[in-house]
Amino acid sequence: MSQMLIGIKSRIEPFRAWLLSWGSNSPPDTNPCALCGPNGVGKTQSILSLTPGWGFHPEFYHGDGLTSFLDMVRLRTIDGRRRLAVIDDAHLLSNKEWKVVESEAKSKQIPIVLTVEDQSQIPWTVRRGTLRTELSRPSPSALRKFLTQIRDDRDLTHTDSEIRDMAEQIQSFRQAELAILTTPRGTRLRLDSVEDITGASPVAKLASVEFNNADPEIVGTGIILHSHGWEIPGMSSLVEDYLSTIQTQSQDRVPYRNRPLRGSTRRI
């Protein structure tokens, strides 16, 4: 499902034109291209949904050797499509990795796409040659269309009134999808931010969102990420970003008692 086709299609046009120019005899003047915007507005989804239709195969960097990754991207796919190097959450790159990006961008051999919340997260030496596309938070109207599409595609039973209520309270497409898939029909939506119910400790946040009926799979992912927080450079920042996106159906504080984090989720 492509939220990029709902409400903000026109904003992606510079990105489309830039990418298609790589198929011409001369590469574009700018490289890389950065999709900028808050979490959940559709940066990654736009790449996944739209670039294959433009004849490119997106390859995502997973932090396992940037130089080797870029070397791989130079090779075309088995069906002859050009690969697109995608560095999601580029603010997590190290200084050494940014130097690799800068060097590769100047060579203009492969198209590189970065996703960041704000252009200031890109070092100036890279940013000065970057095409920037800003994706803003979706409007309530766009969110209603998106939620209605999910309801119809998945045969959900939420009413138009319930969808309208969700759209007025939600800030991103990601939150919208989570809300409609986890909110039973007839329940008035009450999404609360995890920061409203707990302190700064990741463990406390995980315990609180689990206690307040967040999606168990989302809580489980948070636990796994937190368990690797001290092993992988930059992971602790990623954990904080991930936890900030979790929404709950209530905002009760966890009673002070010893209890396992998993396996005892309250039921409404």
Short mmCIF file of C-alpha atoms in Angstrom, two decimals, residues 9-266:
data_model
loop_
_atom_site.label_atom_id
_atom_site.label_comp_id
_atom_site.label_asym_id
_atom_site.label_seq_id
_atom_site.Cartn_x
_atom_site.Cartn_y
_atom_site.Cartn_z
CA LYS A 9 2.26 12.72 -4.55
CA SER A 10 3.31 16.09 -5.95
CA ARG A 11 6.03 16.47 -3.33
CA ILE A 12 7.84 13.41 -4.65
CA GLU A 13 8.08 14.72 -8.24
CA PRO A 14 11.62 16.19 -7.83
CA PHE A 15 12.79 12.81 -6.53
CA ARG A 16 11.20 11.02 -9.49
CA ALA A 17 12.78 13.40 -12.02
CA TRP A 18 16.18 13.07 -10.34
CA LEU A 19 16.06 9.29 -10.35
CA LEU A 20 14.91 9.00 -13.96
CA SER A 21 17.75 11.28 -15.04
CA TRP A 22 20.16 8.48 -14.10
CA GLY A 23 18.91 6.61 -17.14
CA SER A 24 20.16 9.36 -19.48
CA ASN A 25 23.62 9.66 -21.01
CA SER A 26 24.83 12.04 -18.29
CA PRO A 27 24.19 11.73 -14.53
CA PRO A 28 22.39 14.53 -12.65
CA ASP A 29 24.32 17.43 -11.17
CA THR A 30 23.21 16.51 -7.65
CA ASN A 31 23.94 13.33 -5.72
CA PRO A 32 22.72 12.07 -3.30
CA CYS A 33 19.00 12.81 -2.98
CA ALA A 34 17.61 13.21 0.55
CA LEU A 35 14.02 12.58 1.57
CA CYS A 36 13.46 14.70 4.67
CA GLY A 37 10.56 14.64 7.13
CA PRO A 38 9.33 13.44 10.54
CA ASN A 39 9.05 9.75 11.37
CA GLY A 40 6.10 8.07 9.75
CA VAL A 41 5.42 10.49 6.88
CA GLY A 42 6.30 7.93 4.20
CA LYS A 43 9.99 8.41 3.32
CA THR A 44 10.91 4.73 3.23
CA GLN A 45 7.52 3.66 1.91
CA SER A 46 7.80 6.03 -1.03
CA ILE A 47 11.09 4.42 -2.01
CA LEU A 48 9.72 0.88 -1.69
CA SER A 49 6.48 1.65 -3.50
CA LEU A 50 7.54 3.95 -6.30
CA THR A 51 11.12 3.24 -7.39
CA PRO A 52 10.45 -0.26 -8.84
CA GLY A 53 7.87 1.28 -11.15
CA TRP A 54 10.52 3.72 -12.33
CA GLY A 55 12.83 0.85 -13.30
CA PHE A 56 15.09 0.81 -10.22
CA HIS A 57 15.69 -1.84 -7.56
CA PRO A 58 16.16 -0.26 -4.08
CA GLU A 59 18.93 -1.77 -1.94
CA PHE A 60 18.92 -0.79 1.74
CA TYR A 61 22.12 -0.40 3.73
CA HIS A 62 22.04 -2.38 7.00
CA GLY A 63 25.28 -1.15 8.57
CA ASP A 64 27.45 -4.06 7.51
CA GLY A 65 30.18 -2.35 5.49
CA LEU A 66 29.27 0.71 3.44
CA THR A 67 32.04 0.39 0.85
CA SER A 68 31.13 -3.23 0.09
CA PHE A 69 27.46 -2.28 -0.05
CA LEU A 70 28.10 0.47 -2.60
CA ASP A 71 30.25 -1.88 -4.69
CA MET A 72 27.33 -4.30 -4.80
CA VAL A 73 24.91 -1.55 -5.84
CA ARG A 74 27.01 -0.91 -8.95
CA LEU A 75 25.95 -4.31 -10.28
CA ARG A 76 22.65 -4.54 -12.08
CA THR A 77 19.96 -7.01 -11.06
CA ILE A 78 19.49 -10.30 -12.86
CA ASP A 79 16.71 -8.74 -14.94
CA GLY A 80 18.90 -5.78 -15.92
CA ARG A 81 17.49 -3.12 -13.61
CA ARG A 82 19.74 -0.51 -12.08
CA ARG A 83 20.14 -0.66 -8.32
CA LEU A 84 19.45 2.29 -6.03
CA ALA A 85 21.54 2.71 -2.87
CA VAL A 86 19.24 3.63 0.04
CA ILE A 87 20.65 4.71 3.40
CA ASP A 88 17.70 4.84 5.78
CA ASP A 89 18.05 6.95 8.96
CA ALA A 90 21.30 8.38 7.61
CA HIS A 91 21.85 10.41 10.79
CA LEU A 92 23.14 7.17 12.33
CA LEU A 93 26.14 7.04 9.98
CA SER A 94 29.59 7.49 11.48
CA ASN A 95 31.96 10.23 10.33
CA LYS A 96 33.95 7.60 8.43
CA GLU A 97 30.83 6.41 6.64
CA TRP A 98 29.87 9.97 5.72
CA LYS A 99 33.27 10.37 4.03
CA VAL A 100 32.52 7.25 1.98
CA VAL A 101 29.14 8.70 0.99
CA GLU A 102 30.77 12.01 0.02
CA SER A 103 33.38 10.30 -2.15
CA GLU A 104 30.84 8.03 -3.85
CA ALA A 105 28.40 10.88 -4.41
CA LYS A 106 31.06 12.95 -6.17
CA SER A 107 31.95 10.06 -8.50
CA LYS A 108 28.31 9.98 -9.70
CA GLN A 109 28.49 6.30 -10.57
CA ILE A 110 25.40 5.22 -8.64
CA PRO A 111 22.29 7.01 -7.34
CA ILE A 112 22.23 7.35 -3.55
CA VAL A 113 19.14 8.18 -1.50
CA LEU A 114 19.23 9.26 2.16
CA THR A 115 16.32 9.46 4.57
CA VAL A 116 16.59 11.92 7.46
CA GLU A 117 14.22 13.87 9.65
CA ASP A 118 15.96 17.17 8.90
CA GLN A 119 18.55 18.25 6.38
CA SER A 120 20.79 19.50 9.21
CA GLN A 121 21.50 15.84 10.01
CA ILE A 122 23.51 15.64 6.79
CA PRO A 123 27.09 17.00 7.01
CA TRP A 124 27.59 20.18 5.03
CA THR A 125 30.20 18.63 2.74
CA VAL A 126 27.52 16.19 1.56
CA ARG A 127 24.49 18.44 1.96
CA ARG A 128 25.77 21.14 -0.41
CA GLY A 129 25.52 18.70 -3.33
CA THR A 130 22.28 17.04 -2.24
CA LEU A 131 18.85 17.31 -3.80
CA ARG A 132 16.41 17.65 -0.89
CA THR A 133 12.76 16.66 -0.98
CA GLU A 134 10.69 17.69 2.05
CA LEU A 135 7.80 15.47 3.11
CA SER A 136 5.51 17.12 5.67
CA ARG A 137 3.02 15.53 8.03
CA PRO A 138 -0.13 14.38 6.23
CA SER A 139 -3.37 16.33 6.49
CA PRO A 140 -6.46 14.84 8.20
CA SER A 141 -8.01 14.50 4.75
CA ALA A 142 -5.07 12.45 3.46
CA LEU A 143 -5.14 10.32 6.61
CA ARG A 144 -8.86 9.63 6.17
CA LYS A 145 -8.23 8.41 2.63
CA PHE A 146 -5.35 6.26 3.83
CA LEU A 147 -7.36 4.74 6.69
CA THR A 148 -10.32 4.11 4.42
CA GLN A 149 -8.05 2.33 1.97
CA ILE A 150 -6.70 0.07 4.73
CA ARG A 151 -10.23 -0.66 5.97
CA ASP A 152 -11.43 -1.63 2.51
CA ASP A 153 -8.33 -3.64 1.58
CA ARG A 154 -8.44 -5.67 4.80
CA ASP A 155 -12.21 -5.95 5.15
CA LEU A 156 -12.26 -4.14 8.49
CA THR A 157 -15.55 -2.90 9.94
CA HIS A 158 -14.67 0.57 11.22
CA THR A 159 -17.25 3.23 10.41
CA ASP A 160 -16.55 6.47 8.55
CA SER A 161 -17.11 8.31 11.82
CA GLU A 162 -14.47 6.22 13.63
CA ILE A 163 -12.02 6.75 10.79
CA ARG A 164 -12.64 10.50 10.91
CA ASP A 165 -11.98 10.47 14.66
CA MET A 166 -8.66 8.65 14.13
CA ALA A 167 -7.56 11.00 11.37
CA GLU A 168 -8.07 14.05 13.58
CA GLN A 169 -5.78 12.70 16.32
CA ILE A 170 -2.99 11.03 14.34
CA GLN A 171 0.19 12.68 13.06
CA SER A 172 1.60 10.19 10.52
CA PHE A 173 0.74 7.36 8.14
CA ARG A 174 2.63 4.91 10.36
CA GLN A 175 0.54 5.84 13.39
CA ALA A 176 -2.61 5.64 11.27
CA GLU A 177 -1.93 2.08 10.16
CA LEU A 178 -1.08 0.99 13.71
CA ALA A 179 -4.22 2.68 15.05
CA ILE A 180 -6.75 1.09 12.70
CA LEU A 181 -5.17 -2.37 13.00
CA THR A 182 -5.08 -2.32 16.80
CA THR A 183 -8.24 -0.38 17.68
CA PRO A 184 -11.37 -2.60 17.84
CA ARG A 185 -14.54 -1.41 16.15
CA GLY A 186 -16.61 0.71 18.54
CA THR A 187 -13.64 1.79 20.69
CA ARG A 188 -13.00 5.51 20.81
CA LEU A 189 -9.41 6.05 19.83
CA ARG A 190 -7.14 7.29 22.56
CA LEU A 191 -3.55 7.11 21.42
CA ASP A 192 -1.13 8.24 24.07
CA SER A 193 2.55 8.92 23.65
CA VAL A 194 4.88 6.75 25.69
CA GLU A 195 6.61 9.92 26.94
CA ASP A 196 3.36 10.84 28.70
CA ILE A 197 3.33 7.75 30.89
CA THR A 198 6.90 7.01 31.87
CA GLY A 199 10.36 8.42 32.38
CA ALA A 200 13.44 8.34 30.18
CA SER A 201 14.63 4.78 30.86
CA PRO A 202 14.13 2.44 27.85
CA VAL A 203 13.30 -0.43 30.24
CA ALA A 204 10.67 1.71 31.97
CA LYS A 205 9.22 2.71 28.60
CA LEU A 206 9.02 -0.90 27.45
CA ALA A 207 7.34 -1.96 30.67
CA SER A 208 4.87 0.91 30.45
CA VAL A 209 3.83 0.39 26.84
CA GLU A 210 3.44 -3.34 27.46
CA PHE A 211 1.30 -2.62 30.54
CA ASN A 212 -0.81 -0.15 28.55
CA ASN A 213 -1.70 -2.62 25.79
CA ALA A 214 0.65 -1.67 22.99
CA ASP A 215 0.93 -4.18 20.14
CA PRO A 216 2.89 -7.18 21.58
CA GLU A 217 4.92 -7.57 18.38
CA ILE A 218 5.98 -3.92 18.53
CA VAL A 219 6.95 -4.30 22.19
CA GLY A 220 8.90 -7.45 21.32
CA THR A 221 10.84 -5.61 18.62
CA GLY A 222 11.68 -2.90 21.14
CA ILE A 223 13.00 -5.50 23.59
CA ILE A 224 15.21 -7.07 20.92
CA LEU A 225 16.59 -3.68 19.84
CA HIS A 226 17.26 -2.69 23.46
CA SER A 227 19.07 -5.97 24.11
CA HIS A 228 21.60 -5.02 21.43
CA GLY A 229 21.85 -1.41 22.54
CA TRP A 230 25.33 -1.80 24.05
CA GLU A 231 26.71 -4.05 21.32
CA ILE A 232 26.17 -2.02 18.15
CA PRO A 233 27.40 1.58 17.77
CA GLY A 234 24.49 3.98 17.38
CA MET A 235 21.90 1.38 18.38
CA SER A 236 20.91 3.18 21.59
CA SER A 237 19.87 6.21 19.54
CA LEU A 238 17.88 3.96 17.23
CA VAL A 239 16.14 2.38 20.23
CA GLU A 240 15.12 5.80 21.54
CA ASP A 241 13.75 6.76 18.13
CA TYR A 242 11.83 3.50 17.89
CA LEU A 243 10.33 3.77 21.37
CA SER A 244 9.18 7.32 20.64
CA THR A 245 6.91 5.98 17.88
CA ILE A 246 5.07 3.42 20.04
CA GLN A 247 1.46 4.27 20.86
CA THR A 248 -0.73 2.83 23.62
CA GLN A 249 -4.45 2.62 24.27
CA SER A 250 -4.20 3.97 27.82
CA GLN A 251 -1.70 5.86 29.96
CA ASP A 252 -1.73 4.16 33.33
CA ARG A 253 1.50 3.98 35.25
CA VAL A 254 2.93 0.56 35.96
CA PRO A 255 2.37 -0.57 39.58
CA TYR A 256 5.59 -0.89 41.53
CA ARG A 257 6.09 -4.64 41.73
CA ASN A 258 8.31 -7.26 40.23
CA ARG A 259 6.73 -8.80 37.15
CA PRO A 260 8.04 -10.24 33.89
CA LEU A 261 8.09 -7.79 30.99
CA ARG A 262 6.51 -10.22 28.58
CA GLY A 263 3.67 -12.71 29.00
CA SER A 264 1.39 -10.70 31.28
CA THR A 265 -0.16 -8.08 29.04
CA ARG A 266 -3.37 -6.70 30.46
#
